Amino acid sequence: MAQTQKTELSIPTATISRLVTYLRILTNLEKSGVNRTSSDQLAEEAQVSAFQVRKDLAYFGRFGTRGMGYTVLTLRRELQRILGLNRHWNVVIIGMGRLGQALADYPGYKENNLYDFNLKGLFDIDPAKIGMTMHGITVSHVNDLEQLVREQNIDMGFLTVPVEKAQDAADALIKAGIKGILNFAPTVLEVGEDVAVEQVDFMAGMKRLAFYILNPHLKALKEDEE
Ligand code: NAD
């Protein structure tokens, strides 16, 4: 269809965020025993317009049947495939301080048939932390990163080092062959075009929240501008 070229060129990051939301909604519908859904229903639950739902899905092809809506199971599987969640992903954490340890402690990285992220390695540079075992994984020195990435096919790294060390640690991840970084350090990383970075920043969220509390008449725009 006409949108095919667009898929290869550019897709709004907001669309990818909404696909993750649609996938969660579809998963919940499926768990509730619902077999069919519509762009109206997805839109209502995602708090966007049905037009936006159709536009987001159209980047990736045709789903559902005109007037009949979508089969929940099929669309859920399609979104999983598009997002790459039908395979497993191996993850390392760089920086085993407060945040790194909390992330290593998180029990929800995999859910049967829905997503499968495997924590495979923990890294630091502090001799006091290297050799410690956390959640069954021994903390290694960053110098050993490349070997683990090669041996265990590591796909992504969580970056939880102090901000002034973030670029160095990112460079180490990239040199080791990692193509995706979940960056918790509050800084913009310089990476090549073949490396994806997702920024996670709860402090930024608090600052946006302060703005919206003070400006309740300014609704956050959840959809693309027409
Ligand atoms: P921390 O000081 O407790 O831990 C940092 C760890 O990184 C230490 O163990 C240190 O030895 C290690 N380290 C330093 N340089 C390294 C390197 N080059 N390679 C590997 N390890 C290295 O810090 P924290 O409180 O856990 O915070 C970590 C980062 O996360 C900071 O950048 C902080 O600003 C950020 N942070 C982000 C969020 C968020 O929402 N995104 C929330 C809290 C903290």
XYZ file of C-alpha atoms and ligand atoms in Angstrom:
270
model
C 0.000 0.000 0.000
C 0.978 3.653 -0.315
C 2.482 3.756 3.154
C 5.103 1.055 2.548
C 7.828 3.543 1.685
C 7.083 5.480 4.866
C 7.781 2.374 6.973
C 11.349 2.333 5.714
C 11.906 6.053 6.028
C 10.396 7.549 9.126
C 7.786 6.690 11.700
C 6.948 9.081 14.551
C 8.345 7.899 17.875
C 4.881 8.625 19.297
C 3.488 5.968 16.950
C 5.872 3.360 18.358
C 4.903 4.398 21.898
C 1.232 4.014 20.968
C 1.864 0.565 19.427
C 3.176 -0.498 22.819
C -0.038 0.876 24.372
C -2.272 -0.876 21.794
C -0.399 -4.117 22.470
C -1.065 -3.802 26.205
C -4.773 -3.110 25.540
C -5.029 -6.086 23.158
C -3.301 -8.333 25.676
C -5.811 -7.294 28.345
C -8.746 -7.816 25.958
C -7.421 -11.271 25.118
C -7.041 -12.131 28.807
C -10.673 -11.059 29.319
C -11.777 -13.452 26.579
C -12.606 -10.753 23.992
C -12.098 -12.039 20.423
C -12.747 -9.002 18.280
C -12.066 -5.302 18.644
C -12.261 -2.099 16.618
C -10.234 1.054 16.130
C -12.975 2.827 18.138
C -12.442 0.527 21.109
C -8.637 0.709 20.928
C -8.916 4.487 20.576
C -11.159 4.833 23.607
C -8.866 2.744 25.783
C -5.711 4.482 24.516
C -7.388 7.915 24.791
C -6.652 8.839 21.198
C -8.907 9.073 18.135
C -9.859 6.103 15.968
C -8.235 7.988 13.092
C -4.954 8.008 15.021
C -5.182 4.250 15.681
C -5.770 3.536 11.984
C -2.989 5.920 10.982
C -0.520 4.298 13.395
C -1.334 0.784 12.180
C -1.256 1.853 8.505
C 2.479 2.503 8.759
C 2.920 -1.257 8.986
C 0.310 -2.602 6.587
C -3.342 -3.552 6.540
C -4.862 -5.168 9.587
C -8.446 -6.230 10.144
C -11.369 -6.072 7.777
C -13.322 -2.958 6.862
C -16.469 -2.827 8.978
C -15.465 -5.960 10.908
C -12.644 -4.609 13.034
C -9.709 -6.698 14.141
C -9.226 -10.177 15.541
C -7.659 -9.503 18.951
C -5.287 -12.472 18.817
C -4.090 -11.708 15.271
C -3.519 -8.011 15.883
C -1.802 -8.743 19.193
C 0.572 -11.134 17.424
C 1.168 -8.678 14.578
C 2.066 -5.881 17.004
C 4.360 -8.228 18.892
C 6.068 -9.126 15.625
C 6.386 -5.472 14.562
C 7.862 -4.506 17.926
C 10.222 -7.498 17.873
C 8.694 -9.038 20.982
C 8.214 -12.457 19.413
C 11.887 -13.264 20.074
C 14.031 -13.076 23.170
C 16.389 -10.196 23.967
C 19.544 -10.397 26.070
C 20.334 -7.482 28.340
C 23.244 -6.208 30.435
C 23.333 -3.445 33.046
C 26.303 -1.058 33.179
C 26.618 0.661 36.560
C 25.589 -1.403 39.573
C 24.864 1.444 41.969
C 21.466 2.273 43.464
C 19.546 2.289 40.192
C 21.420 -0.580 38.537
C 20.759 -2.794 41.554
C 17.076 -1.832 41.632
C 16.763 -2.701 37.927
C 18.547 -6.002 38.467
C 16.009 -6.696 41.216
C 13.006 -6.144 38.950
C 11.149 -9.422 38.415
C 9.038 -8.481 35.385
C 11.335 -8.674 32.346
C 9.520 -11.607 30.849
C 5.936 -12.715 30.505
C 4.927 -15.930 28.808
C 4.267 -15.421 25.099
C 4.315 -11.618 25.440
C 7.907 -10.498 25.867
C 11.172 -12.084 26.890
C 14.040 -9.886 28.103
C 16.836 -11.835 29.799
C 19.279 -10.197 32.163
C 22.619 -11.787 31.269
C 25.323 -9.561 32.740
C 26.030 -6.873 35.334
C 29.022 -4.537 34.980
C 30.789 -1.878 36.996
C 34.282 -0.438 37.449
C 34.260 -0.262 41.253
C 36.486 -3.042 42.701
C 34.160 -3.153 45.715
C 31.265 -4.236 43.479
C 33.081 -6.520 41.040
C 32.698 -10.147 42.108
C 29.499 -9.498 44.069
C 26.612 -11.728 43.087
C 23.294 -10.035 42.546
C 20.259 -12.050 41.579
C 22.414 -14.981 40.561
C 24.707 -12.917 38.319
C 28.265 -11.981 39.272
C 29.187 -8.338 38.663
C 32.068 -8.125 36.156
C 34.446 -5.364 35.167
C 33.415 -3.363 32.112
C 36.615 -4.603 30.456
C 34.952 -8.035 30.212
C 31.882 -6.655 28.449
C 33.015 -7.394 24.901
C 33.579 -11.063 25.642
C 30.155 -11.517 27.221
C 28.425 -9.668 24.379
C 30.102 -12.033 21.921
C 29.480 -15.219 23.892
C 25.925 -14.500 24.995
C 24.619 -12.492 22.028
C 23.750 -9.449 24.098
C 21.312 -7.108 22.354
C 20.827 -4.167 24.687
C 22.368 -2.385 27.642
C 20.865 -0.401 30.491
C 23.121 2.559 31.252
C 23.004 3.448 34.947
C 26.331 5.178 35.552
C 26.874 8.748 36.809
C 26.147 11.314 34.120
C 29.803 12.266 33.673
C 30.662 8.629 32.891
C 27.710 8.016 30.594
C 29.422 8.652 27.252
C 32.421 6.466 28.172
C 30.137 3.655 29.260
C 28.019 4.064 26.102
C 31.193 3.899 24.000
C 32.141 0.663 25.781
C 28.709 -0.811 25.011
C 28.918 0.222 21.366
C 32.489 -1.040 20.966
C 31.313 -4.376 22.347
C 28.684 -4.530 19.597
C 25.502 -3.470 21.404
C 22.882 -1.880 19.151
C 20.422 -0.592 21.741
C 20.911 1.454 24.899
C 18.314 2.264 27.535
C 19.930 5.384 28.934
C 18.974 6.380 32.463
C 21.717 9.017 32.761
C 20.354 12.515 32.163
C 22.425 13.322 29.098
C 22.234 13.019 25.338
C 24.575 10.296 24.131
C 26.524 10.538 20.911
C 26.060 7.306 19.039
C 26.266 6.154 15.435
C 23.215 5.779 13.208
C 23.132 2.034 13.735
C 22.665 2.375 17.508
C 19.262 3.100 19.057
C 19.003 5.006 22.314
C 15.900 5.251 24.479
C 16.049 7.828 27.231
C 14.410 7.099 30.589
C 14.186 10.008 32.972
C 11.763 10.182 35.875
C 13.094 13.588 36.941
C 12.133 14.927 33.508
C 8.689 13.448 34.109
C 8.428 15.294 37.424
C 9.351 18.562 35.717
C 6.695 18.057 33.016
C 4.211 17.173 35.746
C 4.978 20.414 37.616
C 4.200 22.313 34.394
C 0.904 20.475 33.793
C -0.229 20.894 37.417
C 0.348 24.646 37.100
C -1.283 24.743 33.636
C -4.299 22.417 33.874
C -5.975 24.120 30.895
C -3.096 22.994 28.637
C -3.922 19.389 27.865
C -1.024 17.178 26.816
C -1.389 16.536 23.088
C -1.633 12.771 22.754
C -2.003 12.692 19.000
C -0.134 13.914 15.976
C -1.047 17.411 14.947
C -3.249 17.478 11.864
P 25.294 5.405 41.845
O 26.393 6.344 42.077
O 24.609 4.766 42.997
O 25.810 4.221 40.883
C 26.578 4.431 39.737
C 27.425 3.178 39.507
O 28.092 3.307 38.258
C 28.514 2.956 40.566
O 28.433 1.634 41.043
C 29.811 3.216 39.804
O 30.883 2.456 40.301
C 29.422 2.799 38.417
N 30.255 3.338 37.356
C 30.835 4.543 37.264
N 31.480 4.680 36.100
C 31.306 3.516 35.428
C 31.740 3.035 34.163
N 32.467 3.779 33.331
N 31.360 1.797 33.773
C 30.633 1.015 34.619
N 30.200 1.423 35.819
C 30.523 2.648 36.225
O 24.243 6.176 40.922
P 22.645 5.942 40.810
O 21.956 6.708 41.865
O 22.376 4.481 40.663
O 22.358 6.681 39.447
C 22.900 6.166 38.252
C 22.526 7.055 37.060
O 21.116 7.016 36.880
C 22.889 8.530 37.231
O 23.288 9.027 35.968
C 21.593 9.164 37.679
O 21.518 10.526 37.314
C 20.611 8.343 36.888
N 19.251 8.241 37.415
C 18.266 8.238 36.491
C 16.967 8.070 36.861
C 15.941 8.040 35.777
O 14.763 8.098 36.002
N 16.366 7.956 34.564
C 16.637 7.909 38.200
C 17.662 7.879 39.138
C 18.980 8.027 38.724
